[in-house]
Amino acid sequence: MLYAPRDIRFVEREDPRIINPTDAIIRISATCICGSDLWDYRGDNPMTEPKPMGHEYCGIVEEVGHAVRSIKKGQFVIGSFFASDNTCPICRNGYQTSCLHKEYVGGAQAPLLRVPLADGTLVATPEIPAAHLLPSLLSLSDVMGTGWFAAESANVRPGATVVVVGDGAVGLLGVLSANQMGAERIIAMSSHAPRQKLARDFGATTIVGERGDKGVARVKDLTQGIGADSVLECAGTQSSMQQAIRSARPGGSVGYVGVPHGVQLDGTALFYAHVRLHGGPAPVRHFLPKLIELVCQEKINPGRVFDLTLPLEQVAEAYRAMDERRAIKAFLTV
């Protein structure tokens, strides 16, 4: 629970229970801290009362409401940070995070979690997964799906030149996603040595440590003054968005998935940039079946973004480590 900026506590709460007949209760196998959780932790988002934290989860179904049909007790499941019915017109077009009946799924940094709209939100693995797959499967609940959406939104195609702005877990998995989609050249913007190494392991061909105007100049230099075909914006700040737009070539695309804080766009500059913008909250549910298959077949290993593992009881230290950039992403055992 977050009580105030940088005041995170592990406390006893009542177990969640079935409220609606479409709910499921999951016993969490593992959870984690998201970069977007740090906005709350640092006090950048207003809060009026203590807040249960966490929105990334996977685990075993413990109970389902009487209207749940496709999800069964005992299955290992992964879900999105937004519950969706997966049947409305918006869902059918692949944007489940804008479902007409969406509900935010929070409080996942806990042993038990209630998931609304279970049939539309949860996807079961073919069998109970091996323990070594757990970090990668957990990543599909948000950061891997978000990195994939960034690459898809940026129109990454085989042979493309791609720039990734942001070297957190989402940015690093954006590199992995662009590599999976066949990008020929992937320029990762990072000045942090361990993140640079992981970016290279995930498929980055070039590392650019500069930011802002200098970062844009380096990208232009690397692309003979043209800019990149696709740019993934994975940070959510004014500077990262501007850097992303200015790094794209005319006719290029920017996929933005960083939760925006203070981002404002200059309409005139955007008009003359000739750059496509697309993004938003990643429709993780849309990508889950494909990404689960890739992980279970061990064709991708996105769980490598977890570089700190702690028990849930030590969640405060996990937040501190991420806040201080001593960790890319903290994996919490339950």
XYZ file of C-alpha atoms in Angstrom:
334
model
C 0.000 0.000 0.000
C 1.188 3.498 -0.830
C 0.382 5.920 1.997
C 2.302 8.981 0.811
C 5.174 9.728 -1.563
C 7.928 7.158 -0.945
C 5.922 5.628 1.912
C 5.188 2.116 0.678
C 4.194 -0.550 3.216
C 3.475 -4.261 3.261
C 0.305 -4.572 5.332
C -2.453 -7.072 6.080
C -5.731 -6.553 4.198
C -8.875 -8.582 3.814
C -8.709 -11.232 1.125
C -10.474 -10.241 -2.091
C -13.711 -12.049 -2.837
C -16.021 -12.601 -5.749
C -18.225 -9.514 -6.153
C -19.682 -10.000 -9.623
C -20.499 -13.341 -11.274
C -17.914 -12.592 -14.000
C -15.031 -12.260 -11.489
C -12.147 -14.621 -10.795
C -9.809 -14.813 -7.804
C -6.177 -15.566 -8.623
C -3.491 -16.756 -6.243
C -0.554 -14.734 -7.455
C 2.545 -16.730 -8.443
C 4.659 -13.611 -8.946
C 4.173 -9.893 -9.300
C 6.451 -6.916 -9.895
C 6.890 -3.158 -9.903
C 6.227 -1.162 -13.053
C 8.017 2.003 -14.068
C 4.627 3.706 -14.101
C 4.204 2.801 -10.407
C 7.088 5.184 -9.729
C 4.981 8.179 -10.790
C 2.719 7.456 -7.802
C 5.642 6.542 -5.557
C 7.398 9.844 -6.263
C 4.236 11.882 -5.676
C 3.752 12.977 -9.286
C 0.143 11.751 -9.250
C -2.244 13.185 -6.645
C -3.660 10.815 -4.046
C -6.202 11.374 -1.280
C -6.054 8.017 0.515
C -3.810 4.951 0.795
C -3.618 3.092 -2.502
C -3.157 -0.635 -3.174
C -0.327 -0.935 -5.667
C 0.567 -3.123 -8.632
C -1.086 -4.097 -11.905
C 1.117 -6.898 -13.295
C 0.227 -10.449 -12.383
C 0.083 -14.114 -13.226
C -0.983 -17.084 -11.162
C -3.369 -19.924 -10.466
C -7.135 -19.477 -10.600
C -8.533 -20.171 -7.148
C -12.202 -19.302 -7.615
C -14.520 -18.096 -10.370
C -17.953 -16.508 -10.393
C -20.901 -18.534 -11.614
C -21.029 -16.687 -14.966
C -17.393 -17.432 -15.888
C -17.237 -19.986 -18.687
C -13.776 -20.198 -20.265
C -11.543 -19.757 -17.215
C -11.339 -22.705 -14.824
C -10.114 -23.237 -11.303
C -6.535 -24.544 -11.278
C -5.445 -22.928 -14.563
C -2.333 -20.773 -14.772
C -3.409 -17.433 -16.221
C -2.043 -14.050 -17.242
C -4.128 -10.905 -17.521
C -3.929 -7.251 -18.445
C -3.945 -4.168 -16.230
C -7.378 -3.357 -17.678
C -10.189 -5.873 -17.515
C -12.152 -6.154 -20.746
C -15.067 -8.200 -22.018
C -13.144 -8.980 -25.250
C -16.437 -8.980 -27.159
C -17.417 -5.318 -27.628
C -16.682 -3.600 -30.969
C -13.587 -1.880 -29.543
C -12.172 -5.182 -28.248
C -12.892 -6.937 -31.521
C -10.756 -4.317 -33.226
C -7.861 -5.037 -30.872
C -8.087 -2.191 -28.336
C -9.151 -3.949 -25.151
C -7.750 -1.192 -22.908
C -10.552 1.002 -24.324
C -13.223 -1.678 -23.907
C -16.717 -0.251 -23.455
C -16.864 -2.072 -20.104
C -13.223 -1.763 -19.026
C -12.178 -1.813 -15.381
C -8.723 -1.032 -14.037
C -7.073 -3.993 -12.337
C -5.048 -2.755 -9.369
C -3.708 -4.152 -6.121
C -1.705 -6.927 -7.775
C 1.256 -6.603 -5.392
C -0.472 -9.080 -3.112
C -0.941 -12.824 -2.641
C -4.515 -12.763 -3.994
C -6.184 -10.673 -6.683
C -9.742 -10.214 -7.909
C -9.925 -9.925 -11.683
C -13.195 -8.632 -13.181
C -14.502 -9.846 -16.539
C -12.383 -12.969 -16.202
C -13.401 -14.610 -19.473
C -12.366 -11.581 -21.502
C -9.331 -10.541 -19.456
C -7.438 -13.717 -18.591
C -5.568 -16.059 -20.918
C -4.541 -19.502 -19.708
C -1.265 -21.188 -20.622
C -1.528 -24.654 -22.199
C -0.270 -26.198 -18.951
C 1.245 -25.126 -15.637
C 4.529 -23.560 -16.764
C 8.006 -24.503 -15.622
C 9.407 -22.224 -12.937
C 12.104 -20.758 -15.201
C 9.394 -19.359 -17.515
C 7.658 -17.443 -14.735
C 9.536 -14.105 -15.127
C 8.920 -14.012 -18.865
C 5.247 -14.924 -18.484
C 4.817 -12.233 -15.829
C 6.326 -9.654 -18.187
C 3.506 -10.337 -20.653
C 1.004 -8.825 -18.226
C 2.313 -5.373 -19.123
C 5.849 -4.497 -20.170
C 6.375 -7.037 -22.955
C 2.907 -6.388 -24.362
C 3.511 -2.654 -24.066
C 6.871 -2.852 -25.843
C 5.220 -4.928 -28.566
C 2.432 -2.369 -28.950
C 5.015 0.414 -29.204
C 6.714 -1.406 -32.075
C 3.418 -2.196 -33.779
C 2.217 1.405 -33.360
C 5.498 2.643 -34.832
C 4.845 0.487 -37.897
C 8.042 -1.542 -37.526
C 8.596 -3.615 -40.651
C 11.288 -6.022 -41.839
C 14.382 -4.076 -42.846
C 13.364 -0.929 -40.954
C 15.589 1.458 -39.055
C 14.155 1.846 -35.550
C 14.957 4.181 -32.663
C 13.890 3.349 -29.105
C 13.644 6.282 -26.677
C 13.631 5.113 -23.040
C 15.771 2.369 -21.507
C 13.416 1.074 -18.841
C 11.824 -2.357 -19.086
C 9.318 -1.210 -21.721
C 11.988 0.392 -23.889
C 14.230 -2.661 -23.641
C 11.346 -4.932 -24.587
C 10.516 -2.523 -27.389
C 13.998 -3.349 -28.712
C 13.207 -7.061 -28.414
C 9.864 -6.543 -30.164
C 11.386 -4.569 -33.034
C 13.963 -7.303 -33.458
C 11.211 -9.938 -33.580
C 9.413 -7.886 -36.220
C 12.458 -7.941 -38.466
C 14.003 -4.490 -38.004
C 17.418 -4.324 -39.631
C 18.810 -1.519 -37.506
C 17.781 -0.729 -33.939
C 19.187 2.363 -32.235
C 18.673 2.253 -28.459
C 18.919 5.549 -26.583
C 20.609 4.757 -23.252
C 23.459 6.062 -21.111
C 23.272 3.283 -18.506
C 25.816 0.473 -19.042
C 23.777 -2.532 -17.793
C 20.762 -1.386 -19.820
C 22.949 -0.843 -22.875
C 24.199 -4.418 -22.615
C 20.687 -5.836 -22.295
C 19.522 -3.705 -25.220
C 22.291 -5.230 -27.340
C 21.355 -8.711 -26.151
C 17.763 -8.014 -27.223
C 18.841 -6.910 -30.698
C 20.016 -3.289 -30.595
C 22.673 -2.641 -33.233
C 23.667 0.845 -32.043
C 23.645 2.583 -28.667
C 23.261 6.365 -28.424
C 23.999 7.859 -25.012
C 23.101 11.457 -25.825
C 19.662 12.927 -25.097
C 17.596 15.857 -26.346
C 19.040 17.889 -29.222
C 22.315 15.968 -29.102
C 20.475 12.660 -29.213
C 18.429 13.757 -32.225
C 21.596 14.983 -33.960
C 23.257 11.591 -33.412
C 20.263 9.760 -34.890
C 20.267 12.069 -37.904
C 24.008 11.535 -38.314
C 23.540 7.761 -38.174
C 20.791 7.920 -40.813
C 22.492 10.261 -43.300
C 20.361 13.173 -42.130
C 17.068 11.411 -42.827
C 15.795 10.029 -39.514
C 14.372 6.655 -38.538
C 11.485 4.792 -40.151
C 10.022 3.952 -36.740
C 10.523 5.441 -33.274
C 9.303 3.897 -30.027
C 8.627 6.452 -27.252
C 8.759 4.562 -23.966
C 9.286 7.205 -21.258
C 6.334 9.611 -21.208
C 8.124 12.930 -20.671
C 8.069 16.104 -22.737
C 11.705 15.653 -23.720
C 11.308 11.998 -24.687
C 8.269 12.723 -26.870
C 10.006 15.598 -28.625
C 13.115 13.504 -29.107
C 10.994 10.699 -30.587
C 9.126 12.942 -33.041
C 12.291 14.723 -34.174
C 14.165 11.428 -34.637
C 11.615 10.113 -37.148
C 11.960 10.746 -40.862
C 9.180 12.502 -42.791
C 6.625 9.768 -43.404
C 7.919 7.809 -40.415
C 5.932 6.677 -37.398
C 6.156 7.173 -33.644
C 4.602 4.613 -31.316
C 4.172 6.199 -27.895
C 3.454 4.101 -24.812
C 5.139 6.032 -21.993
C 2.437 7.232 -19.578
C 2.514 10.988 -20.324
C 3.414 13.505 -17.653
C 3.535 17.120 -18.786
C 3.617 16.226 -22.476
C 2.365 18.952 -24.820
C 2.555 18.934 -28.606
C 3.202 21.916 -30.865
C 0.572 21.608 -33.577
C 2.503 23.626 -36.143
C 5.743 21.700 -35.627
C 3.850 18.411 -35.775
C 2.056 19.488 -38.949
C 5.313 20.114 -40.791
C 7.100 17.061 -39.350
C 5.018 14.679 -41.520
C 5.226 12.062 -38.760
C 2.525 9.591 -37.797
C 1.709 9.282 -34.074
C -0.082 6.336 -32.550
C -0.082 4.794 -29.101
C -1.722 4.868 -25.698
C -2.372 2.234 -23.025
C -1.219 -1.009 -24.600
C -4.005 -3.498 -25.397
C -2.014 -6.287 -23.775
C -4.930 -8.729 -23.997
C -4.796 -8.523 -27.791
C -1.194 -9.763 -27.857
C -1.298 -12.306 -25.008
C -1.995 -15.481 -27.045
C 0.893 -14.821 -29.458
C 3.328 -13.735 -26.751
C 2.469 -16.698 -24.506
C 3.240 -19.000 -27.432
C 6.603 -17.298 -28.054
C 7.566 -17.567 -24.370
C 6.391 -21.168 -23.917
C 8.330 -22.177 -27.029
C 11.304 -20.246 -25.559
C 11.678 -18.126 -28.686
C 11.870 -14.968 -26.543
C 13.043 -14.391 -22.977
C 11.624 -11.006 -21.908
C 11.987 -11.969 -18.248
C 15.621 -10.883 -18.460
C 14.470 -7.329 -17.666
C 14.050 -8.460 -14.055
C 17.420 -7.791 -12.450
C 16.286 -7.740 -8.819
C 14.296 -10.448 -7.030
C 12.856 -9.890 -3.571
C 10.043 -11.359 -1.478
C 6.848 -9.326 -1.489
C 7.464 -8.431 2.167
C 10.489 -6.373 1.024
C 8.493 -4.360 -1.488
C 9.698 -1.053 -0.019
C 13.308 -1.886 -0.871
C 12.235 -2.943 -4.363
C 10.633 0.461 -4.935
C 13.722 2.238 -3.629
C 15.990 0.263 -5.942
C 13.939 1.128 -8.995
C 13.502 4.749 -7.952
C 17.281 5.087 -7.592
C 17.901 3.223 -10.881
C 19.762 0.461 -9.063
C 17.355 -1.956 -10.717
C 15.653 -2.049 -14.102
C 12.652 -3.976 -12.842
C 11.954 -5.747 -9.543
C 10.466 -9.258 -9.504
C 8.472 -9.984 -6.339
C 8.021 -13.528 -5.107
C 4.822 -14.262 -3.202
